[in-house]
XYZ file of C-alpha atoms in Angstrom:
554
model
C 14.641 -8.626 20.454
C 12.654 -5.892 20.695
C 11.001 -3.578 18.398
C 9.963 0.097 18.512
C 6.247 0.677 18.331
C 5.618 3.792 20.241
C 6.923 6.713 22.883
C 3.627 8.237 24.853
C 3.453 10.181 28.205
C 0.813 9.437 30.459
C 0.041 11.194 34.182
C 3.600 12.881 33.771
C 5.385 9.838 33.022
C 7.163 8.917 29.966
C 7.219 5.248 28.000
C 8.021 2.934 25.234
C 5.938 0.598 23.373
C 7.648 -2.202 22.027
C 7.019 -5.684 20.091
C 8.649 -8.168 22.124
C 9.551 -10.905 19.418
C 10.410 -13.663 21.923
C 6.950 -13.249 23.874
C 5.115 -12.391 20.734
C 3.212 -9.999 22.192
C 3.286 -5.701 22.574
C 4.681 -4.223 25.700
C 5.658 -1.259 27.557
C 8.212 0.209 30.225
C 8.816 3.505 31.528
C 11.562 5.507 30.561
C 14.144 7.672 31.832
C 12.472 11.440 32.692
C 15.411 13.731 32.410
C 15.503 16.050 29.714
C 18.437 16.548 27.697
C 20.214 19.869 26.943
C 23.037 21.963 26.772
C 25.269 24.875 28.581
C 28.363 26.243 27.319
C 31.634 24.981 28.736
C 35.197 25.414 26.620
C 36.448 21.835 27.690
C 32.819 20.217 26.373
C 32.419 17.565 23.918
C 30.069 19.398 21.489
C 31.043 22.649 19.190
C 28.096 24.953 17.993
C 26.571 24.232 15.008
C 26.731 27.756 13.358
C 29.840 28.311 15.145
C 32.416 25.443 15.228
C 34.483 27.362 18.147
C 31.964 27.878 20.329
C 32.108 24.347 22.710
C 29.184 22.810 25.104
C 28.686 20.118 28.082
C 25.429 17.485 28.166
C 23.167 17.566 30.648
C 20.349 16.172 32.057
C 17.988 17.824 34.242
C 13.860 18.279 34.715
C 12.086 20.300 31.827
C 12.238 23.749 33.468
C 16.105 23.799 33.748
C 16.486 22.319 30.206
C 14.145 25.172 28.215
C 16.958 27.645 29.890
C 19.939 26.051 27.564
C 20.209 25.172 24.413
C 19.468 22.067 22.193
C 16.753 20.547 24.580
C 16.200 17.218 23.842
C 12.486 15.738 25.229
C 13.231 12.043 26.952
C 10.627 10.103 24.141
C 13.202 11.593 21.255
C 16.194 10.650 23.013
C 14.962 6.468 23.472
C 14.262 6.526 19.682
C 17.771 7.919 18.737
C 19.470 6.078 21.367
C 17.717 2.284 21.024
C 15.647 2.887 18.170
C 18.133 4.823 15.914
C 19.394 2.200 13.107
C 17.564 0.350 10.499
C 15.207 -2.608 11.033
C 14.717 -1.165 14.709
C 10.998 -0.722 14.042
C 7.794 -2.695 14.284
C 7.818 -3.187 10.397
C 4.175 -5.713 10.572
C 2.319 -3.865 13.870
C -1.325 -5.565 14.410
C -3.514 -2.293 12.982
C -7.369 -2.410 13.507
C -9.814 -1.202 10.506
C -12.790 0.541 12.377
C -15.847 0.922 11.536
C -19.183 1.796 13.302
C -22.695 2.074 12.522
C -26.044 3.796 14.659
C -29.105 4.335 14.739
C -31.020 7.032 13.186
C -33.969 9.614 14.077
C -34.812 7.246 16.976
C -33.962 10.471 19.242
C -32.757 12.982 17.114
C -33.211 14.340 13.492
C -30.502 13.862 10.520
C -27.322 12.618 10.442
C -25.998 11.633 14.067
C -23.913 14.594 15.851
C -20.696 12.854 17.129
C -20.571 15.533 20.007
C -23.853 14.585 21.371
C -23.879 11.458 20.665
C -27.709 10.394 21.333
C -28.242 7.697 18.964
C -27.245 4.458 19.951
C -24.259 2.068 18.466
C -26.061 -0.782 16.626
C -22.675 -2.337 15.025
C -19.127 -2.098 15.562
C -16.615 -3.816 13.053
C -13.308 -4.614 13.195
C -10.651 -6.348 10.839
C -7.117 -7.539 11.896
C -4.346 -6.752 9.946
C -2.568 -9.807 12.080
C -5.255 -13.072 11.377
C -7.138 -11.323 8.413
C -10.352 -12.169 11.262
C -13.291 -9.840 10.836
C -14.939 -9.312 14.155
C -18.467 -7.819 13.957
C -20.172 -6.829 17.329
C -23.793 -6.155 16.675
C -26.986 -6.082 19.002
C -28.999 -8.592 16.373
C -28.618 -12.103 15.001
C -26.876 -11.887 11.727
C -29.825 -12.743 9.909
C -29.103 -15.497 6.433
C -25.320 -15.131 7.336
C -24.561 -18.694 5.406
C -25.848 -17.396 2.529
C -23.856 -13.848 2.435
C -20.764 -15.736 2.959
C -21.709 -18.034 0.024
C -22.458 -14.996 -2.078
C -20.196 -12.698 -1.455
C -16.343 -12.027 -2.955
C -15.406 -10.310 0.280
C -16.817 -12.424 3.004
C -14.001 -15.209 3.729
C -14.243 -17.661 6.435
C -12.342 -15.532 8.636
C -15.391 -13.695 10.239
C -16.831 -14.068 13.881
C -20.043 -12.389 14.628
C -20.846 -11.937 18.301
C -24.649 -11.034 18.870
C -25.339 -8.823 21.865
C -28.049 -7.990 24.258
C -27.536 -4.446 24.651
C -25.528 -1.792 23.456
C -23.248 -1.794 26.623
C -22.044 -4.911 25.925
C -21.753 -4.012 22.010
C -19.308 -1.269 23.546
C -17.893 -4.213 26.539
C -16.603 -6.548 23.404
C -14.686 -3.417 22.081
C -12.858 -2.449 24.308
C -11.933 -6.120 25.359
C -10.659 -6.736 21.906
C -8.937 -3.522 22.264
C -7.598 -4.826 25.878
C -6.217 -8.462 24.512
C -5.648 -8.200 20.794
C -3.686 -4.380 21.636
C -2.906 -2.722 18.232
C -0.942 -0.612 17.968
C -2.909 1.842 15.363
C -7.171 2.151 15.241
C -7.771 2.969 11.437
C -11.511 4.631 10.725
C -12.178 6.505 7.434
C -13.274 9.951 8.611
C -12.486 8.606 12.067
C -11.674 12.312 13.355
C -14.655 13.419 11.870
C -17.190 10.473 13.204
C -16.125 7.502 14.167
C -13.395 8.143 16.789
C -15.310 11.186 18.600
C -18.518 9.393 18.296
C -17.280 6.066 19.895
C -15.492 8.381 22.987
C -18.737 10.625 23.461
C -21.151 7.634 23.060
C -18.843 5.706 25.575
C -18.803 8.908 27.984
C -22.678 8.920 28.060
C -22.963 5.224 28.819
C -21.114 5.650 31.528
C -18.002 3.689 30.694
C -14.634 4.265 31.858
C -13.058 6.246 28.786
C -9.511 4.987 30.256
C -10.525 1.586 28.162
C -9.845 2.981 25.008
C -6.546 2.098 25.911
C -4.617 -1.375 25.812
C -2.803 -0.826 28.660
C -5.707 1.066 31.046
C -5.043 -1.337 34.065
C -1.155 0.256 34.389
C -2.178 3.452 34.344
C -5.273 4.173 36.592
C -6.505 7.386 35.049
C -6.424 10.650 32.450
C -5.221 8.016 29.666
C -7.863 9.413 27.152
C -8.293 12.562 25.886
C -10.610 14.109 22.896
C -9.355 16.614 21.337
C -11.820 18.718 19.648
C -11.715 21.267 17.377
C -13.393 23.134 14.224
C -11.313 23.285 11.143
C -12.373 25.090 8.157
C -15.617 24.827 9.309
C -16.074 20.993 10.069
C -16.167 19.368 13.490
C -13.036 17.041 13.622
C -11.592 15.659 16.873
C -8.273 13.489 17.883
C -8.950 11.067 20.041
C -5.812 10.185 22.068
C -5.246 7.294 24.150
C -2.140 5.772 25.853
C 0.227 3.406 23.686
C -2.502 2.935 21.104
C -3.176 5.679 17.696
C -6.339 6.253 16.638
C -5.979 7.708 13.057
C -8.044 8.593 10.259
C -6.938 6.903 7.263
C -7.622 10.073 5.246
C -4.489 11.643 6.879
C -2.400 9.181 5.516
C -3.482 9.053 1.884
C -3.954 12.581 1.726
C -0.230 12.696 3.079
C 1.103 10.243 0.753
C -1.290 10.242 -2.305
C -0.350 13.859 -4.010
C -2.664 13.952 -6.569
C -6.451 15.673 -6.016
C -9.567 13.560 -5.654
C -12.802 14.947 -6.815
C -14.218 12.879 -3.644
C -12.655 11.728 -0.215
C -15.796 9.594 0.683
C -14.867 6.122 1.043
C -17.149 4.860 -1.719
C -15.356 7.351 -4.063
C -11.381 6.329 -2.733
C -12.549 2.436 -2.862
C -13.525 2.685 -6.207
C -10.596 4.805 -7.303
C -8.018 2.553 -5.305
C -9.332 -0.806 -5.051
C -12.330 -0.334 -8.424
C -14.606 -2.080 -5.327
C -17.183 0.249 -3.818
C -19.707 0.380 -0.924
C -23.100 -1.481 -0.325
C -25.892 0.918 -1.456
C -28.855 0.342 0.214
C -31.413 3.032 -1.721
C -33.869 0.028 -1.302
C -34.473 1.487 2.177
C -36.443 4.236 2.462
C -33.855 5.520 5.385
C -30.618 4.088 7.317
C -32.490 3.216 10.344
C -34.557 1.422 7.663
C -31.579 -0.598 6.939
C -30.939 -1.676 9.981
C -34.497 -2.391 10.518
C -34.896 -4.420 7.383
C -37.955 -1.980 6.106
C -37.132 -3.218 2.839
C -39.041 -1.567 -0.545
C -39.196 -2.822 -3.867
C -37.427 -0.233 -6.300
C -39.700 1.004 -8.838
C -36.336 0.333 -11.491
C -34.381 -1.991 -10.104
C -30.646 -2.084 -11.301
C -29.318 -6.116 -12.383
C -27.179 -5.723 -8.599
C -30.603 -5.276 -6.827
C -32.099 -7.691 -8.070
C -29.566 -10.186 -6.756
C -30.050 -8.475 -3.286
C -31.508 -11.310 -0.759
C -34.445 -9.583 -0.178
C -35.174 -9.047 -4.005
C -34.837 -12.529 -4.518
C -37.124 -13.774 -1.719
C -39.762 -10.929 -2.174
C -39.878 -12.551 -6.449
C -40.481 -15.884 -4.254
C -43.105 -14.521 -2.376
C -41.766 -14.793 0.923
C -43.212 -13.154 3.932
C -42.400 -10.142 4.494
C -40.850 -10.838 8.099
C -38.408 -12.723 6.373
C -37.747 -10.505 3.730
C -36.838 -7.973 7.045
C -34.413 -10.373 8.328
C -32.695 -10.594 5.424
C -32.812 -6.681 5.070
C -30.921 -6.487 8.608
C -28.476 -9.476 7.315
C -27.939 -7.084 4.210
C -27.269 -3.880 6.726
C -24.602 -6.450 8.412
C -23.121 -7.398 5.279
C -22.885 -3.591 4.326
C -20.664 -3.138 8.057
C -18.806 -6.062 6.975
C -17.423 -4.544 3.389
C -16.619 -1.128 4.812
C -14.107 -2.484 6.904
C -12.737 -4.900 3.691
C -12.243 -1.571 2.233
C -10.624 0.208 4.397
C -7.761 -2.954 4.672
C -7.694 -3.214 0.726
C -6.471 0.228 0.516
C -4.004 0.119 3.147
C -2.416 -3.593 1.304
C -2.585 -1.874 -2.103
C -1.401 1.551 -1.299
C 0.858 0.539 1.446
C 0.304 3.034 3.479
C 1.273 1.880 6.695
C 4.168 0.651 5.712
C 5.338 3.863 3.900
C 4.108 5.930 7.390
C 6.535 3.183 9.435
C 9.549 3.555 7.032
C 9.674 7.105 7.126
C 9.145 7.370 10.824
C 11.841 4.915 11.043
C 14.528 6.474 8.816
C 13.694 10.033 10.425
C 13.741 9.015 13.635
C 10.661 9.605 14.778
C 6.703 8.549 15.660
C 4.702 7.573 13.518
C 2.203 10.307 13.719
C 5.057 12.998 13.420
C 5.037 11.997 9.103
C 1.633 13.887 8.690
C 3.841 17.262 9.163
C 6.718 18.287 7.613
C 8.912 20.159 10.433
C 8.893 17.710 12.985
C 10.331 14.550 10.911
C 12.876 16.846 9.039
C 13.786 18.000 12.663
C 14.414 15.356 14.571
C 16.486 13.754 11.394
C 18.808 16.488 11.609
C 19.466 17.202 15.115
C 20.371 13.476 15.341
C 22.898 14.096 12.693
C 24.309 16.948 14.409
C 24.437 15.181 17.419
C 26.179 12.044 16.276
C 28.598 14.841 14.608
C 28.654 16.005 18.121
C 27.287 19.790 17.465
C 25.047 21.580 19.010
C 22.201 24.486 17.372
C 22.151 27.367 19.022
C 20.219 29.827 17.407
C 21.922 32.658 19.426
C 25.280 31.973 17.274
C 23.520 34.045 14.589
C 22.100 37.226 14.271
C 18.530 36.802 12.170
C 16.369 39.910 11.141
C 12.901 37.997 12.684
C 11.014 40.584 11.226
C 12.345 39.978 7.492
C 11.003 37.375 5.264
C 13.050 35.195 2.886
C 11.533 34.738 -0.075
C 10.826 31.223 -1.086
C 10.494 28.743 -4.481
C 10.468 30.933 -7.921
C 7.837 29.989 -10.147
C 8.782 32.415 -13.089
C 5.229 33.338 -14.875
C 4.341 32.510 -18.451
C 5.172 33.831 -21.654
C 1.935 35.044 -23.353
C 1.550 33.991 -27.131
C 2.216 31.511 -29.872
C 5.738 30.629 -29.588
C 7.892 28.771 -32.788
C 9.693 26.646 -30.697
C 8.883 25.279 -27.062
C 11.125 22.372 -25.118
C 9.284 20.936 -22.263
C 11.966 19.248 -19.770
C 11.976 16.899 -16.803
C 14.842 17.134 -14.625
C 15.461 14.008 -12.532
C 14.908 15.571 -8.696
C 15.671 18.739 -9.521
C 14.912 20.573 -6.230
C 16.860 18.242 -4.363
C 19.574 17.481 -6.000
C 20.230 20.302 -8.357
C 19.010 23.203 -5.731
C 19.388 21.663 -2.255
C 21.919 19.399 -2.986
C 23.785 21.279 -5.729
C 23.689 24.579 -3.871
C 24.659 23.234 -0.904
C 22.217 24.672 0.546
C 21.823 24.544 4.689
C 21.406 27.053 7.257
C 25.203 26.920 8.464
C 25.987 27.332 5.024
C 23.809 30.519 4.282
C 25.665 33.868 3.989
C 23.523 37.215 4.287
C 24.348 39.907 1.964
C 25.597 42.253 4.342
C 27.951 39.443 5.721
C 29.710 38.820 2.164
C 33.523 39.497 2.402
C 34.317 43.485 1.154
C 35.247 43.731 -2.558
C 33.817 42.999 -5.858
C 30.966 40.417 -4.869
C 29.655 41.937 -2.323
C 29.627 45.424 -4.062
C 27.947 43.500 -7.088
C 25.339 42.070 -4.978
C 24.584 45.420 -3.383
C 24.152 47.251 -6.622
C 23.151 44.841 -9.136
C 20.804 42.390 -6.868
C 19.365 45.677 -4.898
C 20.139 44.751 -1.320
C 18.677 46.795 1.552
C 16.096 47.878 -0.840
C 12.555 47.134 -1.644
C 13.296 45.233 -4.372
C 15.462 42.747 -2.750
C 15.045 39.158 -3.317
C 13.167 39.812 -6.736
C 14.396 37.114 -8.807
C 13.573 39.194 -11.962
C 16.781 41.083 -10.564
C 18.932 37.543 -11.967
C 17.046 37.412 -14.619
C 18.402 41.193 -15.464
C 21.698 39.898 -15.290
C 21.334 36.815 -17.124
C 20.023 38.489 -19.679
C 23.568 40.713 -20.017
C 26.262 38.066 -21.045
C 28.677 40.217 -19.336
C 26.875 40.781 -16.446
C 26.699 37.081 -16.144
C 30.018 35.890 -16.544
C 31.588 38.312 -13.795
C 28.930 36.837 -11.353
C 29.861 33.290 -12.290
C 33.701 34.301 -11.807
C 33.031 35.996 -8.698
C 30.927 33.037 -7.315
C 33.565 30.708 -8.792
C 36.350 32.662 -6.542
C 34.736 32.422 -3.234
C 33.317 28.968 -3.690
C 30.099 30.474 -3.021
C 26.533 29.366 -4.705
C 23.357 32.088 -5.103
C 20.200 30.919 -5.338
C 17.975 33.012 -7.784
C 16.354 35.495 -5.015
C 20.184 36.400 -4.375
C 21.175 34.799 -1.221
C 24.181 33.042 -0.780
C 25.323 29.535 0.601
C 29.065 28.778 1.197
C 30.101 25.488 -0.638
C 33.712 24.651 1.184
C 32.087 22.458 3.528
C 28.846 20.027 2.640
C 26.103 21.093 4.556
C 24.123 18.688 6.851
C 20.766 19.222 5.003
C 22.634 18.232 1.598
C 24.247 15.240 2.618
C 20.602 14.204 4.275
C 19.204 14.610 0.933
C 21.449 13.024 -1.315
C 21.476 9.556 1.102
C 17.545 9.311 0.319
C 17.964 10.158 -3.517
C 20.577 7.652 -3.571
C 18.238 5.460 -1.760
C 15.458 6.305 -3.885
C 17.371 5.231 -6.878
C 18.033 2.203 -5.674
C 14.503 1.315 -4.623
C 13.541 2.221 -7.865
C 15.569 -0.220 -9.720
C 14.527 -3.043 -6.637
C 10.894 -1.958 -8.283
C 11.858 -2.502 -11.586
C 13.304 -5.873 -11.075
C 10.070 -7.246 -8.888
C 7.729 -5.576 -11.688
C 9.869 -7.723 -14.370
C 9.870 -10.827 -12.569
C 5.924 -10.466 -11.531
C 5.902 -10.301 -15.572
C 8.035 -13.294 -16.424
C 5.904 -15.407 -13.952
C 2.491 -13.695 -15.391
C 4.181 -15.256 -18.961
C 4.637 -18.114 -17.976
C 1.427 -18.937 -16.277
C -0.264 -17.905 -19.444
C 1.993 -20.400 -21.290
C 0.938 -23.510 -19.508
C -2.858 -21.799 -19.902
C -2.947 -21.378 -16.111
């Protein structure tokens, strides 16, 4: 059985990546090119979405034809609804890579290394696999008093292989053969768009390498496989680096994406700490990085108690030489390599954030990357819902003012003062369920003004809600009428008698038939819910076991 990984294009051609249970192993195939779209025809399967009389045909046909009708459909979109559209269809345990890299500094330029120039060479590339739990650590020295940072250490496990090169090509030729055999599916870096990833491609480009290689599967493809995308975003170099049937992503986007609440830092040592309470090696021992990796240890004039059970603390109070005492500086710049990518795993495992960024792509229908937005999951959701309903949008079936904005989310501003008596209240998903879900709110659903039936509403509307003037869509215009009890309780009646709901900046959403957006919504609160009690149980056994451990003094 296979399961979905992946949909990329590559030279104009369009595949699938795939865990292949039986083989064990990742694979890929091409897919079917032909678009997907559809023309009007009154004997066709499909009825408009907006309006239910209007009827359509399928089609396939090449990209150019398929913009011309409506409700295109790209060929990667319609292999995930079509194979990959039900539960459990995705890779749930994909092997990820934790990346790291270190390099040299001020042996060719000044400050920090510039990822778009890339002139300072790569002295240390690590890697950790989320498969074996193996740390991989490709450096151009001997990993100087390894035994004894593995006996030391509560992050070093057995599971580490250090490979010693001769040069920094061959630092960059172990890469991308791990990258070649081992294939992950996703390349995780802290601040990868920002350093790592861009560094690694630019680095590569000037070493002449073939930048195809950043790729699993370069050999099937021949060429224009890799691209860096670079840009400047409020003022900071950041760059995707984009590969076929691998992801390279910074693990920022994900737990800024998924973890709401501000940080006061996104450096790593600052997110470890918070997430994990581990932190970074600090190295202020060494007068500079390139120090570090040199070994050009210094005593510190105040040692804290963690420096002095440094290596090169303890052998410099033995009166070692101080060639040693280098050594074990470099073995302490390894070590350093080492816990960054520890780090970056132990966030992922507590957090979950993979996982999370799978099971929404999954139950959206859609890649993984596409869960760092907001349109593109919600999109794809919904026109496979509309499709399996067999309709069709069409935004020509309604007439839209483009020019006229719709007001959005009321936040209703403070009343100044000392108050007698204040409730604070915390409505389970309100939004959802009481405004999306309890409106029945959906764009088939919504009703302009001007579009009301003729009589009483409509004429209320008009008059009391200000419609076609300036002041339209004030919510303080509800307020006015809430405010009258009369006022009030003909609006209610009048909504009441059309089966109509209003949200507070007075448009309206027709409540006869349960919109698609609604329906979408209340499956995950319902889901939701029932996670939530799945999370209750676990937390209550985890408790019951913790009890009885303690019992037997375990």
């Amino acid at each position: 059985m296979k399961k979905f990984e992946m949909s990329f294009q590559s030279n104009w051609r369009n595949y699938v990546r795939t865990w292949d249970k039986s083989r064990k192993e990742s694979t890929i195939q091409e897919i079917n090119s032909k678009f997907e779209s559809f023309v009007p025809d009154s004997a066709g399967n499909y009825t408009g979405f907006y309006k239910l009389e209007n009827r359509y045909r399928k089609v396939y046909s090449d990209y150019k034809t398929a913009r011309q009708n409506v409700g295109m459909v790209n060929p990667v979109d319609i292999i995930i609804r079509e194979e990959y559209g039900t539960k459990g269809s995705y890779n749930p345990n994909p092997r990820v890579f934790y990346l790291d890299i270190e390099t040299r500094t001020g042996t060719v330029s000044q400050g920090f290394p510039n990822p778009q120039n890339a002139v300072e060479p790569v002295c240390l590339i690590q890697i950790k696999d989320s498969i074996t739990e193996q740390i991989y650590i490709i450096g151009d020295k001997e990993f100087y008093f390894e035994k004894w940072y593995r006996q030391h250490s509560d992050i070093i496990n057995e599971k580490i292989q250090y490979i010693q090169c001769k040069s920094e090509v061959e630092i960059f030729e172990q890469f991308f053969n791990f990258i070649y055999t081992l294939k992950p599916l996703i390349v995780y870096a802290w601040n990868g768009e920002g350093f790592d990833f861009p560094y690694l491609h630019n680095r590569a480009k000037r070493l002449g390498f073939d930048l195809n290689k950043f790729s699993p599967f370069w050999d099937r493809f021949g060429s224009n496989v890799t691209k860096l995308r670079e840009q400047e975003l409020q003022g900071k170099y950041c760059a995707d680096l984009e590969s076929a049937g691998i992801l390279y992503i910074d693990m920022m986007k994900p737990y800024k994406k998924f973890i709401l609440a501000p940080r006061e830092s996104y450096s790593l040592m600052a997110i470890a700490n918070k997430e994990t309470k581990a932190s970074k090696i600090t190295h202020r021992e060494f007068r500079t990085f390139d120090d570090f990796y040199q070994g050009n240890w210094k005593k510190p004039s105040a040692p804290t108690e963690a420096e002095k059970q440094t290596l090169c603390y303890l052998l410099n109070e033995k009166g070692s030489p101080y060639d040693v005492i280098q050594k074990a500086g470099h073995g302490q710049f390894v070590y350093y390599g080492i816990v960054d990518v520890v780090l970056l795993y132990n966030i992922d495992k507590k957090l979950g954030l993979t996982k999370l960024m799978i099971s929404i792509a999954e139950k959206q229908n859609s890649q993984l990357v596409d869960v760092f937005g907001t349109t593109r999951v919600w999109g794809n959701a919904t026109r496979n819902r509309l499709y399996k309903q067999q309709q069709v949008i069409n935004p020509d079936e309604i007439q839209v003012d483009l020019e006229k904005n719709i007001t959005g989310g009321f936040v209703r501003e403070p009343v100044k003062g000392k108050q007698e008596w204040v409730i604070s209240a915390d409505v389970n998903s309100m939004y959802p369920i009481l405004g999306i879900a309890g409106s029945n709110m959906s764009p088939e659903n919504f009703i302009f003004a001007r579009d009301l039936p003729d009589g009483e509403l409509k004429e209320f509307a008009f008059k009391e809600l200000k419609v076609g003037t300036s002041q339209e869509q004030n919510e303080q215009n509800l307020l006015n009428i809430m405010k009258d009890p009369e006022k009030a309780a003909k609006l209610k009646q009048l909504l009441n008698q059309h089966n109509y709901s209003m949200a507070p900046n007075g448009t309206f959403f027709n409540k006869s038939i349960r919109g698609v957006i609604p329906g979408m919504v209340k499956e995950i609160y319902v889901e939701r819910k029932q996670a939530k009690k799945e999370m209750i149980k676990a937390d209550q056994t985890v408790k019951e076991i913790q009890a009885i451990k303690q019992s037997k003094g375990n």
